[in-house]
mmCIF file of C-alpha atoms and ligand atoms in Angstrom:
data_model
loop_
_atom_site.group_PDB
_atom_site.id
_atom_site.type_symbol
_atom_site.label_atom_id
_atom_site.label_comp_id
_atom_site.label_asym_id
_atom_site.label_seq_id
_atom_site.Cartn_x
_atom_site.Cartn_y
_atom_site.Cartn_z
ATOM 1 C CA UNK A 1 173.190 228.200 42.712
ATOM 2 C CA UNK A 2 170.161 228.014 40.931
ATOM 3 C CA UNK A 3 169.272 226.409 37.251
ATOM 4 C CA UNK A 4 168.869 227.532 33.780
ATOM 5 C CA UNK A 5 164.835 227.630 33.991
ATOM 6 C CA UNK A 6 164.316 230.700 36.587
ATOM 7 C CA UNK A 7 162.108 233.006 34.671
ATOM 8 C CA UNK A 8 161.350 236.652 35.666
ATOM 9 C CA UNK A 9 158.410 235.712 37.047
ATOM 10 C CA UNK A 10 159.480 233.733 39.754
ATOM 11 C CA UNK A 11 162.337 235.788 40.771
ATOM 12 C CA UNK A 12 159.506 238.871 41.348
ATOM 13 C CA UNK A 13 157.496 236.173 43.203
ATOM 14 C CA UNK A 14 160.515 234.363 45.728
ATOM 15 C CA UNK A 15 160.718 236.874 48.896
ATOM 16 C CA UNK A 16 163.592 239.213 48.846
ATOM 17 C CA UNK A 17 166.647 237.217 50.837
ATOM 18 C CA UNK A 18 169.663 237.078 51.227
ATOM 19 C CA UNK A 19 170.240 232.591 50.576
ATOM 20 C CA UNK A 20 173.891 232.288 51.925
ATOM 21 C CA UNK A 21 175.228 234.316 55.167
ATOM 22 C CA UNK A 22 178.137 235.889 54.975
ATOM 23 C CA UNK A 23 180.680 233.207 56.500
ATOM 24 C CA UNK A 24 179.712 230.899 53.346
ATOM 25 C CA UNK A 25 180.587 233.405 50.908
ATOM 26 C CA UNK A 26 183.370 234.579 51.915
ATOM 27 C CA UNK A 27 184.680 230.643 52.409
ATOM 28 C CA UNK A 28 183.332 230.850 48.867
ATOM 29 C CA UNK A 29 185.730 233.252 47.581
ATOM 30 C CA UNK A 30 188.524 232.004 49.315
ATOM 31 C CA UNK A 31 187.998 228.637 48.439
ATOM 32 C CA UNK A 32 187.948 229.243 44.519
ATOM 33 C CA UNK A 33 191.336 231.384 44.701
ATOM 34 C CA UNK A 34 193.126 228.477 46.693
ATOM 35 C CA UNK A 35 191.485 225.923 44.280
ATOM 36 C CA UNK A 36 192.625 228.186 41.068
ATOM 37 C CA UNK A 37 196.121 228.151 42.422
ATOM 38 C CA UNK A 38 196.133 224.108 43.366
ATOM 39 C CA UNK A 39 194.714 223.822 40.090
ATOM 40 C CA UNK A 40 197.006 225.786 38.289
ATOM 41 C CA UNK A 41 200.790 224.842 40.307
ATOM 42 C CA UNK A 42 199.155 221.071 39.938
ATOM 43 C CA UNK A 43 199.385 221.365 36.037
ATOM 44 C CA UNK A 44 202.607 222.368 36.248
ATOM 45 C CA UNK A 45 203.748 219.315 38.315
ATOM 46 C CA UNK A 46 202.215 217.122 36.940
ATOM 47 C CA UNK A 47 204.645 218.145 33.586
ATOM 48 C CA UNK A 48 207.600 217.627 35.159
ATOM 49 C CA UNK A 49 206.202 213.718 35.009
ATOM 50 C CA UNK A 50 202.915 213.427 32.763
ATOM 51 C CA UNK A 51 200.813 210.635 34.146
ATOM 52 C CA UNK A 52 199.256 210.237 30.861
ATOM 53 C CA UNK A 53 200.039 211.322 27.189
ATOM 54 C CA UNK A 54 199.548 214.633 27.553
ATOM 55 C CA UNK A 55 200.611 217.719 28.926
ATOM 56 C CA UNK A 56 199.153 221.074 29.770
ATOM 57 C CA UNK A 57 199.788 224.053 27.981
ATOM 58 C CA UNK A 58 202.413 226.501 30.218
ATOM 59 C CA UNK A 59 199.866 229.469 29.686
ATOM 60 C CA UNK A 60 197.449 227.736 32.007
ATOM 61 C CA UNK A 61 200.041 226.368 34.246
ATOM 62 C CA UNK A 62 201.409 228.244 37.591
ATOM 63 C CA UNK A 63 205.374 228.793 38.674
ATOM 64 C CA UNK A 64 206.871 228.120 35.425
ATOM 65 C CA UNK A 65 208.987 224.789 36.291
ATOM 66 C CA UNK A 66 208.529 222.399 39.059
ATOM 67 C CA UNK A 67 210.115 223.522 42.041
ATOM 68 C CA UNK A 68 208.289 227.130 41.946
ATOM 69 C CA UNK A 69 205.246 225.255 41.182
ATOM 70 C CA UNK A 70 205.896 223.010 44.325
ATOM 71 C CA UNK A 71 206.210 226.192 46.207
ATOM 72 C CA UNK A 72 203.094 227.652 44.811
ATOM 73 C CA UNK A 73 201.373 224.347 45.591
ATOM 74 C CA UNK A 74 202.153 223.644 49.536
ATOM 75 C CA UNK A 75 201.567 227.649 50.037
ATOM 76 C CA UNK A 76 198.355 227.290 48.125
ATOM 77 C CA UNK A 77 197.323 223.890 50.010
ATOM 78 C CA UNK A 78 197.693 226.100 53.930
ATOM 79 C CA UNK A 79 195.212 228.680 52.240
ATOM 80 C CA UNK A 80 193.122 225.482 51.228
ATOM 81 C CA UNK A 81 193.269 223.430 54.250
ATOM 82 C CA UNK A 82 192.742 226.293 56.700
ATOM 83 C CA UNK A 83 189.676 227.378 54.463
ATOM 84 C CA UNK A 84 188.102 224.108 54.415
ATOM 85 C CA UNK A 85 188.608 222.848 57.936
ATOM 86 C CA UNK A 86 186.768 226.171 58.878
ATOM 87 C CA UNK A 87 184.093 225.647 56.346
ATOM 88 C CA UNK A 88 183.288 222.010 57.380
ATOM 89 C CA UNK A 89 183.560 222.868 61.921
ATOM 90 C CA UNK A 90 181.372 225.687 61.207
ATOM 91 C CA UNK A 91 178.935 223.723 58.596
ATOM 92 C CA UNK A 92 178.485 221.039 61.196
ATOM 93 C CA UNK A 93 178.332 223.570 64.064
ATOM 94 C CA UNK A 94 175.420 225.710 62.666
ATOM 95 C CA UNK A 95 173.993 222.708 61.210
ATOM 96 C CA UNK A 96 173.623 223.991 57.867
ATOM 97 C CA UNK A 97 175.528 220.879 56.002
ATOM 98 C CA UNK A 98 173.101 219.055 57.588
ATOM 99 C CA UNK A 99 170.254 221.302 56.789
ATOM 100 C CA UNK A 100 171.321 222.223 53.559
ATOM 101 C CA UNK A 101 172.469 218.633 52.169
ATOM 102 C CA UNK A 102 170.648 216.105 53.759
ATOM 103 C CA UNK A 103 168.753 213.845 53.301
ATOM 104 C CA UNK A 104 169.788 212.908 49.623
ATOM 105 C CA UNK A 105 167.962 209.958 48.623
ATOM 106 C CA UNK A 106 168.101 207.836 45.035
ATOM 107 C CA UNK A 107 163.997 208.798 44.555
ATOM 108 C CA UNK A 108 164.785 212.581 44.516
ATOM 109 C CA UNK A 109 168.147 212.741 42.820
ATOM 110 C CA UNK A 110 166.097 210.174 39.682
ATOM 111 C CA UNK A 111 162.871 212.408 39.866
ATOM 112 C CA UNK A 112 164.876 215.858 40.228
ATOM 113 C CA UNK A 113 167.484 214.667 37.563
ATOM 114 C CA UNK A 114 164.358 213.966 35.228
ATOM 115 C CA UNK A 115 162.312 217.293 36.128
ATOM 116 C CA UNK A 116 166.106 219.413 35.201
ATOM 117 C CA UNK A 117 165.770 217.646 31.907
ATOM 118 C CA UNK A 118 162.517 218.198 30.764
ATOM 119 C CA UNK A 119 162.174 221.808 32.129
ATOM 120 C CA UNK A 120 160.304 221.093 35.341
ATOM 121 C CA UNK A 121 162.350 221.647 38.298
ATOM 122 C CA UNK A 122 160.507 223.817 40.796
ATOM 123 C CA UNK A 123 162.340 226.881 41.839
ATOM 124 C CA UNK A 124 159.722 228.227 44.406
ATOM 125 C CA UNK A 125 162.260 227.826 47.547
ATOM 126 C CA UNK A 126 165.819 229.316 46.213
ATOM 127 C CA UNK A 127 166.380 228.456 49.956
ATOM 128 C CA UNK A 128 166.430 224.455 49.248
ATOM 129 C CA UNK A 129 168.253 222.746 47.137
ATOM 130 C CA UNK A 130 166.923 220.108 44.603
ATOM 131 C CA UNK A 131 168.487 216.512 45.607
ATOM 132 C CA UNK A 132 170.507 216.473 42.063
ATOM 133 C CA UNK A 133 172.656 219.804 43.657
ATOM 134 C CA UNK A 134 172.053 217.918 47.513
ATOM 135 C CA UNK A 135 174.269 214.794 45.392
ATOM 136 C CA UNK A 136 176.695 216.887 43.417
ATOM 137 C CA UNK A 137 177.283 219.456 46.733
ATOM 138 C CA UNK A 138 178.062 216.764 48.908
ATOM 139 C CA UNK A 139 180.043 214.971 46.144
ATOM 140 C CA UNK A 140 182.263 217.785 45.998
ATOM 141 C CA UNK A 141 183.219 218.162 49.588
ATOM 142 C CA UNK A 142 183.971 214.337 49.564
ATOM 143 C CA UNK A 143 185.618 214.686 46.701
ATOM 144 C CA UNK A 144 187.583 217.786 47.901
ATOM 145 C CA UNK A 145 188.472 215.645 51.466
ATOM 146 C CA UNK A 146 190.075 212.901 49.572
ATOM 147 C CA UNK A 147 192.265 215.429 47.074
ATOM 148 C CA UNK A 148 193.581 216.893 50.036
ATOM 149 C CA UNK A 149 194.449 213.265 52.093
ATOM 150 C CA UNK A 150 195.512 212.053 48.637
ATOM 151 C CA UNK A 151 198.006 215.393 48.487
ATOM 152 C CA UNK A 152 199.020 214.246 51.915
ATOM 153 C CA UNK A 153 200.042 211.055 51.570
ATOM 154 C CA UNK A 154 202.118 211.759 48.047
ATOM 155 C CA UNK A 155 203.513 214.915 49.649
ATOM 156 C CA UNK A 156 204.817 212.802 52.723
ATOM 157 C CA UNK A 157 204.659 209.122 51.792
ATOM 158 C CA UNK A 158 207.359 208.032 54.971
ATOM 159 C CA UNK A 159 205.877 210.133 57.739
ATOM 160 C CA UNK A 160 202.126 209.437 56.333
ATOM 161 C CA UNK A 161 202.895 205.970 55.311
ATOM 162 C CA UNK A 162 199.422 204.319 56.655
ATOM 163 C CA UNK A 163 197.705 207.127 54.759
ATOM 164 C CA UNK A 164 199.245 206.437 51.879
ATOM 165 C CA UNK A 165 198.662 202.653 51.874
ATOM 166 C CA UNK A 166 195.246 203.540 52.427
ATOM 167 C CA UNK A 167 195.015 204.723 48.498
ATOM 168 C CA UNK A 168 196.933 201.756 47.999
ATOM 169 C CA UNK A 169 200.337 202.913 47.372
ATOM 170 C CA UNK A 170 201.907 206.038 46.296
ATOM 171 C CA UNK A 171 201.356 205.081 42.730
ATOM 172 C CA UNK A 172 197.453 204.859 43.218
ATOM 173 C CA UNK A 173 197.540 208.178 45.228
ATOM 174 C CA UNK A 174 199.197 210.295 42.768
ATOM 175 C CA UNK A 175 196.141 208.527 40.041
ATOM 176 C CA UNK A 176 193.616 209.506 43.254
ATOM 177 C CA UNK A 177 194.525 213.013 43.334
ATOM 178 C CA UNK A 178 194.385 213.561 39.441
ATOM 179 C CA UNK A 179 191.297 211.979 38.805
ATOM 180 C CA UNK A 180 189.837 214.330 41.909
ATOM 181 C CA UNK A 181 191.514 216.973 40.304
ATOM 182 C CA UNK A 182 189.675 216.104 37.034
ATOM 183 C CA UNK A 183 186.240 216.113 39.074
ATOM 184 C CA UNK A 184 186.632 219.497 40.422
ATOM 185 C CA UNK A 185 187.555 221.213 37.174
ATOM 186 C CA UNK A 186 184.465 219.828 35.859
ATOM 187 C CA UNK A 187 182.677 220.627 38.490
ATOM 188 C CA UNK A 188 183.636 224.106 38.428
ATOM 189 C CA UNK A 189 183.066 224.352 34.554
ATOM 190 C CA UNK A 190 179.441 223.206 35.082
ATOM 191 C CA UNK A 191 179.344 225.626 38.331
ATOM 192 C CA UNK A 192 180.450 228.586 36.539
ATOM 193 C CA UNK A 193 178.505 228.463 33.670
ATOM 194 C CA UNK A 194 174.883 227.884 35.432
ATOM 195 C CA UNK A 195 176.160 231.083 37.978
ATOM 196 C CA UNK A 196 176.643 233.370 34.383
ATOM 197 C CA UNK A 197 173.841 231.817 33.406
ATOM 198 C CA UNK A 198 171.303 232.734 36.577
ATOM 199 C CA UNK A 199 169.263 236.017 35.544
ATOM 200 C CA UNK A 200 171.332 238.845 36.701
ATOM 201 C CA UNK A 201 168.328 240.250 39.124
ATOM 202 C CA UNK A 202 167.997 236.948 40.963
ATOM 203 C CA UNK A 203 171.735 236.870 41.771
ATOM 204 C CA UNK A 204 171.457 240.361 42.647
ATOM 205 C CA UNK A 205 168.787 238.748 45.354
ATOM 206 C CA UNK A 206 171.115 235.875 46.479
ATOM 207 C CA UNK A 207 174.576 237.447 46.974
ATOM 208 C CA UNK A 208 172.977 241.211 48.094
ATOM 209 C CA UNK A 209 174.601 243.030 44.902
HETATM 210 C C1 HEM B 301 196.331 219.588 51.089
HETATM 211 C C2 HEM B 301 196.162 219.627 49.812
HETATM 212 C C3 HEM B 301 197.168 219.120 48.808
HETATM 213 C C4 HEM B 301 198.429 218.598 48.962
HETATM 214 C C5 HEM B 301 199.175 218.335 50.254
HETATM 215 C C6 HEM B 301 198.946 218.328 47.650
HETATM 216 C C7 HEM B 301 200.184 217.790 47.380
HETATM 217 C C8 HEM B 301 200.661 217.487 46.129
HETATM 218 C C9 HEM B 301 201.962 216.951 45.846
HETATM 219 C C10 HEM B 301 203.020 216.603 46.882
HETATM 220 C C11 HEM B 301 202.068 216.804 44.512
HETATM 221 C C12 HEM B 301 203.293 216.325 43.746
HETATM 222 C C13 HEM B 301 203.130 214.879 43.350
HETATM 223 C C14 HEM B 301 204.322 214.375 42.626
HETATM 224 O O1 HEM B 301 205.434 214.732 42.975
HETATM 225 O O2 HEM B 301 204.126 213.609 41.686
HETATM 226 C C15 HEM B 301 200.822 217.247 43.951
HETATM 227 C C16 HEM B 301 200.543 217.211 42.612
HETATM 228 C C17 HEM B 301 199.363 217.668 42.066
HETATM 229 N N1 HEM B 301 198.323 218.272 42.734
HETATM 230 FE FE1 HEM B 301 198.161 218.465 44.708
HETATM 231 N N2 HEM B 301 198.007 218.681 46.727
HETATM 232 C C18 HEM B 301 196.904 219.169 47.396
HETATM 233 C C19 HEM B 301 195.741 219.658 46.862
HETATM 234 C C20 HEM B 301 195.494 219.747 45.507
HETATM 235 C C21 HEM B 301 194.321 220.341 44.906
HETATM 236 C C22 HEM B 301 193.180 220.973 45.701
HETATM 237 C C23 HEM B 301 194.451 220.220 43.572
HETATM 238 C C24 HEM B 301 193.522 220.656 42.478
HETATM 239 C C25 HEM B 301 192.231 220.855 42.637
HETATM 240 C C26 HEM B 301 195.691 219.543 43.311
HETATM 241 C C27 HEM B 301 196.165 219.224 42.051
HETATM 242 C C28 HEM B 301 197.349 218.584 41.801
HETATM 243 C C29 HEM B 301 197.770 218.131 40.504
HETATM 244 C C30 HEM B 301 196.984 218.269 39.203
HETATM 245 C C31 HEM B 301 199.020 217.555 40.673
HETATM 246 C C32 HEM B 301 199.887 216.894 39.605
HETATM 247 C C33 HEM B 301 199.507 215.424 39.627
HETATM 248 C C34 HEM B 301 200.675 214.511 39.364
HETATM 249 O O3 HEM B 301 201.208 214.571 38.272
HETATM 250 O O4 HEM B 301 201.010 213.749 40.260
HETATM 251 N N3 HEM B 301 196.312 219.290 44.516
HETATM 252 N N4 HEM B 301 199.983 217.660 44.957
#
């Protein structure tokens, strides 16, 4: 993903490419239908027994009561897991997490953060990403790691016991996995909006349509 400041002239000027392979995208895709579903079947369960003074409204919610939203949920979290585990053996295997997300250092996320702001990031190399996506890319697979061992240990808190005192108690693990919940959606707001946002001809460029 790219940011708001590509102008036409440097999408005529970046090479013709295609940035992600094939494998990503299609982990992509997969990825954000699992994650609408979690999303979604997670609202619903978490009415059944709000955490906080609130609830969410049923049109956003999946199943339509708890139990079919459980259902929804552990099918969902297969669809998820499988995704991800294949995503991660074959990021470390090509060496493109590596590549792609390292190193991120507190210099280039400040001096990036500050060039976003004022208008300056350099888009030259779609290829390589500027540190403050490096930080927020990498925070998201952590981020999506612990949701999934914090889904664990609520989902089996006897079997997964040393997991779950890990988060320090099924209490704190059911907070855990909201608050990453929380992070994603944002994360996907912001996501979404800068992908609409992209010129239409540079996506073209990126994802080959
Ligand atoms: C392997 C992955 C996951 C497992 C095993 C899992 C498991 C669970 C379980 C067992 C519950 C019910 C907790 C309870 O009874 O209070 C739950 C609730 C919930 N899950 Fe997940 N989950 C996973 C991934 C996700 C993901 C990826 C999301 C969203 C991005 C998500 C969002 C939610 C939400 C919002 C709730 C309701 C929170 C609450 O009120 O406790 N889950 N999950």
């Amino acid at each position: 993903m790219t940011s708001l400041t590509v102008s036409d002239e440097q999408v005529s000027a970046t090479p013709a490419k295609i940035v992600q392979p094939a494998w990503v995208r299609a982990l992509h895709w997969t990825n954000a239908v699992a994650m609408v579903l979690m999303i979604m079947s997670g609202w619903q369960i978490y009415n059944a027994s709000p955490l906080f003074g609130f609830s969410f409204p049923g049109s956003i919610t999946l199943g339509g009561w708890l139990g079919r939203a459980l259902l929804w949920h552990f099918a969902a979290m297969w669809l998820l897991m499988v995704n991800g585990l294949i995503y991660l053996a074959l990021g470390f295997a090509t060496g493109r997490l590596r590549k792609k997300l390292l190193p991120i250092t507190p210099e280039g996320v400040i001096s990036d953060t500050r060039a976003a702001l004022s208008g300056k990031l350099s888009h030259d190399d779609l290829t390589k990403y500027n540190y403050v996506q490096k930080l927020l890319y990498a925070g998201i697979i952590v981020v999506g790691i612990l949701i999934v061992l914090s889904g664990l240990s609520i989902w089996k808190p006897v079997q997964l016991q040393y997991l779950t005192a890990l988060f320090g108690g099924y209490d704190a693990a059911r907070y855990v996995h909201f608050i990453c919940m929380a992070a994603i959606v944002a994360f996907m707001v912001v996501h979404v909006a800068l992908a609409l946002l992209v010129p239409k001809s540079l996506r073209a460029m990126i994802i080959g349509r």
